[in-house]
XYZ file of C-alpha atoms in Angstrom:
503
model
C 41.012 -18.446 4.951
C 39.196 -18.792 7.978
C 35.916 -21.542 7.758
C 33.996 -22.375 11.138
C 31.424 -25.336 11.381
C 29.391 -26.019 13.455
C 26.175 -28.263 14.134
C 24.871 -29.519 17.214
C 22.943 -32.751 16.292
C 23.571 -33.747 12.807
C 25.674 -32.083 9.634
C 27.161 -33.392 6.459
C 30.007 -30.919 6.023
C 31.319 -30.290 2.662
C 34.498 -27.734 2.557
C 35.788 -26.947 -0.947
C 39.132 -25.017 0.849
C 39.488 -27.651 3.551
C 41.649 -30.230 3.109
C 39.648 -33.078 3.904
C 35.764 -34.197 3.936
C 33.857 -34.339 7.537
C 30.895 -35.706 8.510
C 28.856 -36.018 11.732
C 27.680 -39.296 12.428
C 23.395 -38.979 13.144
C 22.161 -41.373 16.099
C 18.821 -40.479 16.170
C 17.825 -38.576 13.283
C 17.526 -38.391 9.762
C 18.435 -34.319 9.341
C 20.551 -33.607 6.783
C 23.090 -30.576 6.444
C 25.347 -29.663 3.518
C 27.791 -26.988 3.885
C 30.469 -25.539 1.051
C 32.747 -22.792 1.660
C 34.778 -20.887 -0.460
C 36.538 -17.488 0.175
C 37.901 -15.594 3.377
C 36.251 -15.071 7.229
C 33.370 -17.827 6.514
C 30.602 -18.931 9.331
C 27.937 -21.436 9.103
C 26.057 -22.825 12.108
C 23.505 -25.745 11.490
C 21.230 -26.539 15.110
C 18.948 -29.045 13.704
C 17.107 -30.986 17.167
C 13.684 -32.967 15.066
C 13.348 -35.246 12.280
C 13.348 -34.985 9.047
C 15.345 -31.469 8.060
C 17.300 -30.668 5.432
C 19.570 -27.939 5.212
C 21.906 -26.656 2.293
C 24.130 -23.617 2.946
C 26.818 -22.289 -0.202
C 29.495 -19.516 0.798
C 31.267 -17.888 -2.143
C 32.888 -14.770 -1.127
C 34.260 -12.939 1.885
C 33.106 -12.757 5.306
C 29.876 -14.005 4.976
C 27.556 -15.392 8.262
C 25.009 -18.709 7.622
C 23.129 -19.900 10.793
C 20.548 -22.821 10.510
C 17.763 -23.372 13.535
C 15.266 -25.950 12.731
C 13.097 -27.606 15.764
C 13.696 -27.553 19.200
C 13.607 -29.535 22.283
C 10.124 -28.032 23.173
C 8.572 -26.304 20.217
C 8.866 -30.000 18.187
C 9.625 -29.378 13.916
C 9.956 -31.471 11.478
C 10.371 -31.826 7.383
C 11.632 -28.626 7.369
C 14.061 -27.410 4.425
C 16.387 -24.248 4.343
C 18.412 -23.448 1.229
C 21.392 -20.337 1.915
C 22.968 -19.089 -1.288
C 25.727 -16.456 -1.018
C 28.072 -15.151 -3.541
C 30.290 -12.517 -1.994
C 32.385 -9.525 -4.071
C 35.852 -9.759 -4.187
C 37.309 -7.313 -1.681
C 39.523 -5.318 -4.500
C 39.397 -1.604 -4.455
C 36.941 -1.275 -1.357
C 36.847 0.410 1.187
C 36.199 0.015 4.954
C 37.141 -3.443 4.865
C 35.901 -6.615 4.078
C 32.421 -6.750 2.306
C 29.640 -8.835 4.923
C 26.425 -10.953 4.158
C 24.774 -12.425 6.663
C 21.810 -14.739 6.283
C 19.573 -16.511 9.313
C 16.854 -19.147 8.905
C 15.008 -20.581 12.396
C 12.230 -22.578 11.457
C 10.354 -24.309 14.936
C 7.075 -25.499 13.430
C 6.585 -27.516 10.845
C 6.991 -28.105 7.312
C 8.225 -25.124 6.696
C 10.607 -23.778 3.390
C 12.885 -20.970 3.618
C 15.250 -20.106 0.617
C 18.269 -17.434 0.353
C 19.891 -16.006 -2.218
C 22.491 -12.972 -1.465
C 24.636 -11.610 -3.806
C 27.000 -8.987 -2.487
C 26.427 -6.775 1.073
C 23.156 -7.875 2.379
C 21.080 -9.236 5.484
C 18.123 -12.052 5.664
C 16.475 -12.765 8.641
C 13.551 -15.321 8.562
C 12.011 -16.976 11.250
C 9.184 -19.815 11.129
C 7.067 -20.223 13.579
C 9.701 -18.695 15.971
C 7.256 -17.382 18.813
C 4.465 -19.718 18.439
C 6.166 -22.869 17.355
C 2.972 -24.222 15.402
C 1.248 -24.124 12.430
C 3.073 -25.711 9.181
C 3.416 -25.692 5.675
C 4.676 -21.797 5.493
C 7.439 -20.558 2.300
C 10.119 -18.139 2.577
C 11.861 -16.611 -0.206
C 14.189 -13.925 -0.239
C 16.739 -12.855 -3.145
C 19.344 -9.615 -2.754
C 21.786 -8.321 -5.691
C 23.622 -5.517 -4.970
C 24.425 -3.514 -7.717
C 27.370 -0.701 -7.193
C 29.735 -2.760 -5.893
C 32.102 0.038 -4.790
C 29.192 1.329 -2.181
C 29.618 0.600 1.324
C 27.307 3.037 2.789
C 25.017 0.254 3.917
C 23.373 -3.375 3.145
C 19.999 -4.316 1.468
C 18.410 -5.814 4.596
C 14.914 -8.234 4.861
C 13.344 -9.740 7.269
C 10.424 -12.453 6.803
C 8.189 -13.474 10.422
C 5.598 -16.423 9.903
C 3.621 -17.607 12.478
C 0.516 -20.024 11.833
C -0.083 -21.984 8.168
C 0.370 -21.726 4.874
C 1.286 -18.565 4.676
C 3.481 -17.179 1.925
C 6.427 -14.442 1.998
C 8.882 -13.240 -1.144
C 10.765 -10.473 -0.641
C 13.611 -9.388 -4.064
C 16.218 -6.692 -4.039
C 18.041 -5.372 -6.370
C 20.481 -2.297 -5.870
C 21.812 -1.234 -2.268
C 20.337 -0.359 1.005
C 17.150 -1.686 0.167
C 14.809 -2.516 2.950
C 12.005 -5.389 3.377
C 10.445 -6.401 6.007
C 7.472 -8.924 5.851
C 5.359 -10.565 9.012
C 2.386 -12.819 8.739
C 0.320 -14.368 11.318
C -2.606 -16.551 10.316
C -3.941 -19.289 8.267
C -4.260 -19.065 4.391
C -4.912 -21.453 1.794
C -2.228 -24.036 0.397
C -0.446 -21.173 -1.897
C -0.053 -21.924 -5.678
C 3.376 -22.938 -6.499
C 4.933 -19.110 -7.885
C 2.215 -17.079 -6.025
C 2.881 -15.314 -2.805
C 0.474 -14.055 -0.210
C 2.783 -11.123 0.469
C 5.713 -10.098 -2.218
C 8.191 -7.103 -2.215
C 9.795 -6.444 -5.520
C 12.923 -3.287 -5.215
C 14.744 -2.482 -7.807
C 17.022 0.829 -6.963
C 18.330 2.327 -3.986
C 17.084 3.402 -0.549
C 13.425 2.206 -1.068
C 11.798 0.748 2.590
C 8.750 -1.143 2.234
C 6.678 -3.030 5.701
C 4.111 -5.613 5.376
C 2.387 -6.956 7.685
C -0.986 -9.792 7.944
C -2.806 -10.456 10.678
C -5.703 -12.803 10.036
C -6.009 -15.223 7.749
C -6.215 -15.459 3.298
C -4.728 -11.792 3.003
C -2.813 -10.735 0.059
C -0.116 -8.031 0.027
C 2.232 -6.540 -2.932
C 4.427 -4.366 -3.281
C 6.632 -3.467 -6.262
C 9.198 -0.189 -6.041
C 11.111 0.897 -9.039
C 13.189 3.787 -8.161
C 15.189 4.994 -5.465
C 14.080 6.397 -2.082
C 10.284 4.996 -2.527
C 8.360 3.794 0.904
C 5.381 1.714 1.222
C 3.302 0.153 3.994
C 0.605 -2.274 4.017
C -0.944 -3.708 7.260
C -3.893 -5.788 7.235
C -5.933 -7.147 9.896
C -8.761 -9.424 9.044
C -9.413 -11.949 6.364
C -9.237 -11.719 2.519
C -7.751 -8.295 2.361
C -6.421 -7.378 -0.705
C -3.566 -4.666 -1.010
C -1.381 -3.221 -3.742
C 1.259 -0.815 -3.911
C 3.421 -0.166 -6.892
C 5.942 2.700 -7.494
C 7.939 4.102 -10.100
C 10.307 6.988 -9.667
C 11.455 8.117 -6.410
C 10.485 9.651 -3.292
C 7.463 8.254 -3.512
C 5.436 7.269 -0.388
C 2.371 5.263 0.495
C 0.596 3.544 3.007
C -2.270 1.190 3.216
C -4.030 0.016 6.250
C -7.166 -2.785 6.467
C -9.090 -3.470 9.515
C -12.156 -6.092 8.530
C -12.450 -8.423 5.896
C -12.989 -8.225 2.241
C -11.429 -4.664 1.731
C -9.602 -3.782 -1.470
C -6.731 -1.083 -1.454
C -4.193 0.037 -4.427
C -1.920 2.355 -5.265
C -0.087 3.641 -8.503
C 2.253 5.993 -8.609
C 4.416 7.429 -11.622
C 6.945 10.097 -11.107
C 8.672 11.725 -8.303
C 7.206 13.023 -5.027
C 4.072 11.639 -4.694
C 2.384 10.892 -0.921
C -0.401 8.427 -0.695
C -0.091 9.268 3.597
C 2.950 10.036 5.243
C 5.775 7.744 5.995
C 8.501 8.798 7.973
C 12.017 8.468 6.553
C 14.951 9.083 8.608
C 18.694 9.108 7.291
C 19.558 5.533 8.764
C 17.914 2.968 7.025
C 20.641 1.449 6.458
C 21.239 -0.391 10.149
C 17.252 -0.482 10.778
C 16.220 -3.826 12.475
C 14.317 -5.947 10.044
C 12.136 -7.133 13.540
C 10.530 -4.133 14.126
C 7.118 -2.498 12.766
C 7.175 0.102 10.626
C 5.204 2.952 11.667
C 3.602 5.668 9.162
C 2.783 9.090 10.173
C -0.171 9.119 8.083
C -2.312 6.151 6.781
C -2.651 6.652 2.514
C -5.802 4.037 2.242
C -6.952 3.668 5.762
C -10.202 0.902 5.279
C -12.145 -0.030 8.782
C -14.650 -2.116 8.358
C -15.644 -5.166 5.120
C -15.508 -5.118 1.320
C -14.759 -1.444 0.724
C -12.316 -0.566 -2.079
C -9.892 2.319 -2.630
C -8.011 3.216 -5.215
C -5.517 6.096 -6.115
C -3.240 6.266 -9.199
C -1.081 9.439 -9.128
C 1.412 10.460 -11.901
C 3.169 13.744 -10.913
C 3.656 15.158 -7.489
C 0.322 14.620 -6.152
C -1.140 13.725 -2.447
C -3.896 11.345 -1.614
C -5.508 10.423 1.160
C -9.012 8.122 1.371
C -10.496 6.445 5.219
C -12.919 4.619 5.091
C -15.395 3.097 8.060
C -18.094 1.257 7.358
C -19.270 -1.622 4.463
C -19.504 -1.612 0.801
C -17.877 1.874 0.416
C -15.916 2.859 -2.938
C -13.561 5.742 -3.363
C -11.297 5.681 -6.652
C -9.359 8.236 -8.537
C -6.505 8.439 -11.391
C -4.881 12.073 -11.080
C -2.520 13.340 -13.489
C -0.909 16.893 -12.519
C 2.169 18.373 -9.937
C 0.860 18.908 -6.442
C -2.811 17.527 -7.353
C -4.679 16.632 -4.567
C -7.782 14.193 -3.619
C -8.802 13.522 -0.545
C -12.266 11.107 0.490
C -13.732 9.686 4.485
C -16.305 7.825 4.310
C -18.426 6.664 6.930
C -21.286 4.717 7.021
C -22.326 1.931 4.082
C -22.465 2.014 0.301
C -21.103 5.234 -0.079
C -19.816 6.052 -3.402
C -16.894 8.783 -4.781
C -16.955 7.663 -8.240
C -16.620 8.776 -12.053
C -19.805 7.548 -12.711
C -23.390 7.306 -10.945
C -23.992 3.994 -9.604
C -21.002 2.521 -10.595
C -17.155 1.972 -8.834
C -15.634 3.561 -11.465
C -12.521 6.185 -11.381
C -12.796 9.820 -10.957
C -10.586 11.739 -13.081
C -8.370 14.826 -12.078
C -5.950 16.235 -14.625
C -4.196 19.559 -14.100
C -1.366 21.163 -11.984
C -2.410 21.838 -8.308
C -5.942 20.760 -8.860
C -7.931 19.259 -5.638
C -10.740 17.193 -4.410
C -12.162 16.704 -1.217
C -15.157 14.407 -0.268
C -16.890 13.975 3.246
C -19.778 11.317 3.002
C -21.335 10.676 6.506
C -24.691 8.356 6.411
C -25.716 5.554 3.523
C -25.445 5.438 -0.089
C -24.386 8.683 -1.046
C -23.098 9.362 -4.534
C -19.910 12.199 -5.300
C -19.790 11.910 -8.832
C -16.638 13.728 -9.958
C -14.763 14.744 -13.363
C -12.247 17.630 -13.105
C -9.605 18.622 -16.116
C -7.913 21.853 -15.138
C -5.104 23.620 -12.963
C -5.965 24.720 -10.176
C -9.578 23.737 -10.655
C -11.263 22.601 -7.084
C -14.089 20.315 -5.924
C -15.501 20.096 -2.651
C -18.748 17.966 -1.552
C -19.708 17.081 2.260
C -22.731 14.875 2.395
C -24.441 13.951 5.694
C -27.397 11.863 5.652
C -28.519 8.948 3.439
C -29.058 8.777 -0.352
C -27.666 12.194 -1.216
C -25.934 12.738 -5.160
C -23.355 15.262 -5.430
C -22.553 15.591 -9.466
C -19.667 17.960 -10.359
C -18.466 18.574 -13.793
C -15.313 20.758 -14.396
C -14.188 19.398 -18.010
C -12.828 19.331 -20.422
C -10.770 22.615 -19.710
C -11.679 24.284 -16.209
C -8.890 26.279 -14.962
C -9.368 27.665 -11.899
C -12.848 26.510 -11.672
C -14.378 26.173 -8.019
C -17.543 23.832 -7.073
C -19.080 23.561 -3.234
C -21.863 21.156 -3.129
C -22.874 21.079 0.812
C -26.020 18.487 1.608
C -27.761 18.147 4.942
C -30.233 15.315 5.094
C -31.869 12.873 2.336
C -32.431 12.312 -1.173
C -30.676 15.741 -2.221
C -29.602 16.107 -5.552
C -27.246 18.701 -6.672
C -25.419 18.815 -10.032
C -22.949 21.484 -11.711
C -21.404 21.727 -14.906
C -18.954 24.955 -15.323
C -16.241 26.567 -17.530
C -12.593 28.091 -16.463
C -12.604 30.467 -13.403
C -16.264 29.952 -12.809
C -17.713 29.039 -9.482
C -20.837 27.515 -7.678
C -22.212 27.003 -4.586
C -24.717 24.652 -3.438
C -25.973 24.332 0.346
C -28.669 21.743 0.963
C -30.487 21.421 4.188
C -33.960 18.930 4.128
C -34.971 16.121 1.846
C -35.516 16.007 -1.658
C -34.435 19.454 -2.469
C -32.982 19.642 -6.305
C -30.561 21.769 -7.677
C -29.023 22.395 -11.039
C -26.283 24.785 -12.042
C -24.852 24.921 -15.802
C -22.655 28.288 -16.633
C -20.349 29.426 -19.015
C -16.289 30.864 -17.953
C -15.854 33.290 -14.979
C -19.782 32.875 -14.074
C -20.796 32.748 -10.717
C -23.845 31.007 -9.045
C -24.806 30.126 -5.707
C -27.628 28.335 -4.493
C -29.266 27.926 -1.013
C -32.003 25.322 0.246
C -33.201 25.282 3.757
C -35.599 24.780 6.131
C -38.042 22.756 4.120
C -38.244 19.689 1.969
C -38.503 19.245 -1.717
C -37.225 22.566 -3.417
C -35.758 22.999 -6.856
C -33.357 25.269 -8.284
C -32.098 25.376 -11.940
C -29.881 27.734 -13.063
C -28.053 28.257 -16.639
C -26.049 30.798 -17.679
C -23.417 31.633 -19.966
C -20.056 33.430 -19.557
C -19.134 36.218 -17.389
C -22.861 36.277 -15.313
C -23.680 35.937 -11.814
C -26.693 34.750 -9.542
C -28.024 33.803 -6.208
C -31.125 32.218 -5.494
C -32.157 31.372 -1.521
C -35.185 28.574 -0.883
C -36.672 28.414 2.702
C -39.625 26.493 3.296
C -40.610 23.295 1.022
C -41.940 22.990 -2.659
C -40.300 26.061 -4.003
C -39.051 26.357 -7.514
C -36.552 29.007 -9.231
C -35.237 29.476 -12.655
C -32.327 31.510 -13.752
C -31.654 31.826 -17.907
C -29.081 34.462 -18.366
C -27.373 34.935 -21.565
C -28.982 31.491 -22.886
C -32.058 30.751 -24.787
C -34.669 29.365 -21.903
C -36.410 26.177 -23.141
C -39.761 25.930 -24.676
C -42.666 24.608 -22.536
């Protein structure tokens, strides 16, 4: 057995296979190092240069790597504590060699806490207020298991970066070739003891997940149960809230906040489902845990203050909502293989919702159904239900105050819907069976349009070049209709196959 100790200004060295105890006499300082080693190839370095540091490293296994920096001659550091944990695998019936964990902990501001726990193949990297050297009172946590012992294709791997105060990192694997990497920068509240302003949870094998706060009170999670899963959260800007939580496999999403305020999650059940597009490679395995993630395509891209977006997906599905501006709400819970929904948003108070004038869920249910929004101006309202394969929605919305209402429930296979509105205070709404389809184009103010019709009907309606139309048309199974409006204060009714209401 091979056992290497080293530290540079004060240890108290405790070696289970040594033969005798050693300890460095401290002149000036009060730092405090305990070191046990048991197994093959062992290596811990302690460099602790301010007052007041603690630091408690545990070796169990082969080859393992501990290395200790806390304060230095010009950043200053004190009351800083690191704990290393690692329990190795014995080295019987693997191959390539001896199993490695390595673990590193450089904390230069102060007050700092930074805990690891490795069991089996893994790398930690955590750094404290390495580039800055101020700001205090910051936690680390990170815990690895590896599960198939026999595996030596590659290492869970995380990497925690704090720079400024309070802020609060835990990143937990559990499986192989896992990958975390976690950077804040920023002041937050003190953090509740068992809370954590950003948290990775992986259970499985291959998942990749990048977090990263820039500003100050953010909060980050992200929770992958599965194999193969990416997410990606970056915030920029104060009390951003994001969520991502996965389980199944090849899962991807991606979350990006610039303001303050802004709300983003994601749920995702199954396999295959893209909330953006995140770039995968084949060698995660020996990626640095230092260097940004970057997606190809943003899931829940927010610009802007207090605008929430949600997207649950169970199946296969694809989702995709941007939003610039304040106040704006897009939200949907999709159930189907290859469903689609798809929302930007810009401008204020905008609304893609389940219900009128109310952040509440739309709901899509059915194989290779899709939704796409396009709200440009103030307080529009897509109000959305769709239950069918291959059913669509579209809506674009430019101006202020428009309400887009589409109905395709509660069996609309194949049904199609176009609402198109140009201007203010447009209403359209549309209610339709299976393999039925409507169009509605809206160009003024105030122009009103209903459609209500029956399986394989058709209907399209056209409003333009005046204000304050209407258009009502109802109609039961199998019929067809087009009405056209140009000028203002027009009004059409279609009754086909339906009883038309009394006066």
């Amino acid at each position: 057995m091979k056992t290497t100790i080293i530290s540079s200004v004060s240890a108290l060295a405790l070696l289970a296979a040594a033969p005798a105890l050693g300890q460095v006499t401290r002149s000036t300082a009060v730092n405090g190092s305990a070191i046990t080693q048991t197994g093959s190839t062992n290596s811990a370095t302690v460099d602790q240069l301010r007052t007041g540091q603690s630091s408690d490293i545990t070796q169990t296994g082969d080859g393992h790597k501990a290395s200790v920096d806390q304060g230095t001659s010009t950043g200053g550091g004190s009351n800083n504590a690191s704990t290393i944990t690692q329990t190795g695998r014995t080295a019987t019936g693997i191959a390539g060699g001896t199993p490695a964990a390595q673990a590193t902990v450089s904390q230069q501001s102060n007050r700092n806490s930074a805990t690891v726990n490795q069991a089996g193949d893994g790398l930690v990297d955590i750094r404290q207020g390495f580039n800055s050297r101020s700001g205090s009172g910051n936690i680390a946590s990170a815990t690895q298991s590896e599960v198939n012992s026999s595996n030596t294709a590659g290492m869970n791997r995380s990497g925690i970066l704090q720079e400024g105060t309070n802020q609060s990192a835990s990143s937990r694997q559990t499986g192989d070739r896992n990958f975390s990497r976690i950077n804040q920068d920023g002041t937050n509240t003190t953090p509740v003891a068992g809370t954590f302003a950003a948290s990775v949870v992986q259970s499985g094998d291959d998942n990749i997940a990048d977090v990263d706060q820039l500003g100050n009170n953010n909060s980050s999670t992200i929770g992958q149960d599965g194999n193969r899963n990416t997410a990606d959260s970056f915030q920029s800007g104060n009390t951003n809230t994001a969520s991502s939580t996965q389980f199944g496999s090849d899962n991807q999403a991606s979350t990006r906040q610039v303001g303050s305020g802004n709300t983003a999650t994601a749920i995702q059940n199954g396999s295959n489902n893209a909330l953006g597009v995140t770039p995968r490679g084949t060698s995660w395995g020996t990626r640095n845990v230092r260097t940004a993630f970057t997606p190809q395509t943003v899931g829940i891209n927010q610009i802007g203050d207090d605008n929430r977006g949600y997207v649950s997906q169970t199946g296969s599905g694809i989702g995709l909502v941007t939003q610039t501006g304040n106040r704006n709400f897009s939200g949907v819970a999709q159930d189907g293989a290859s469903a689609s929904f798809q929302t930007v948003q810009t401008g204020n108070d905008n609304r893609v919702t389940g219900t009128k004038d109310a952040n509440v869920n739309v709901r899509q249910t059915g194989a290779r159904a899709d939704i796409n929004t396009t709200q440009t101006g103030n307080a529009n309202q897509a109000v959305l239900d769709q239950i069918g394969n291959d059913a669509v929605i579209e809506v674009t919305q430019i101006g202020n105050t428009n309400l887009a209402r589409t109905t395709q429930a509660p069996a609309s296979a194949f049904a199609e819907s176009g609402i198109y509105q140009t201007g203010d205070s447009n209403r359209a709404e549309v209610q339709q069976g299976s393999f039925a389809s409507s169009f509605v184009e809206q160009t003024g103010n105030s122009h009103q349009a209903d459609v209500t019709q029956g399986d394989n009907a058709f209907s399209r309606i056209t409003q333009t070049g005046g204000n304050g139309n209407i258009a009502t048309v109802n109609q039961a199974a199998s019929m067809y209709s087009t009405v056209s409006q140009t000028g203002s204060g027009n009004t059409a009714s279609v009754y086909q196959g339906v009883a038309r209401p009394s006066k």
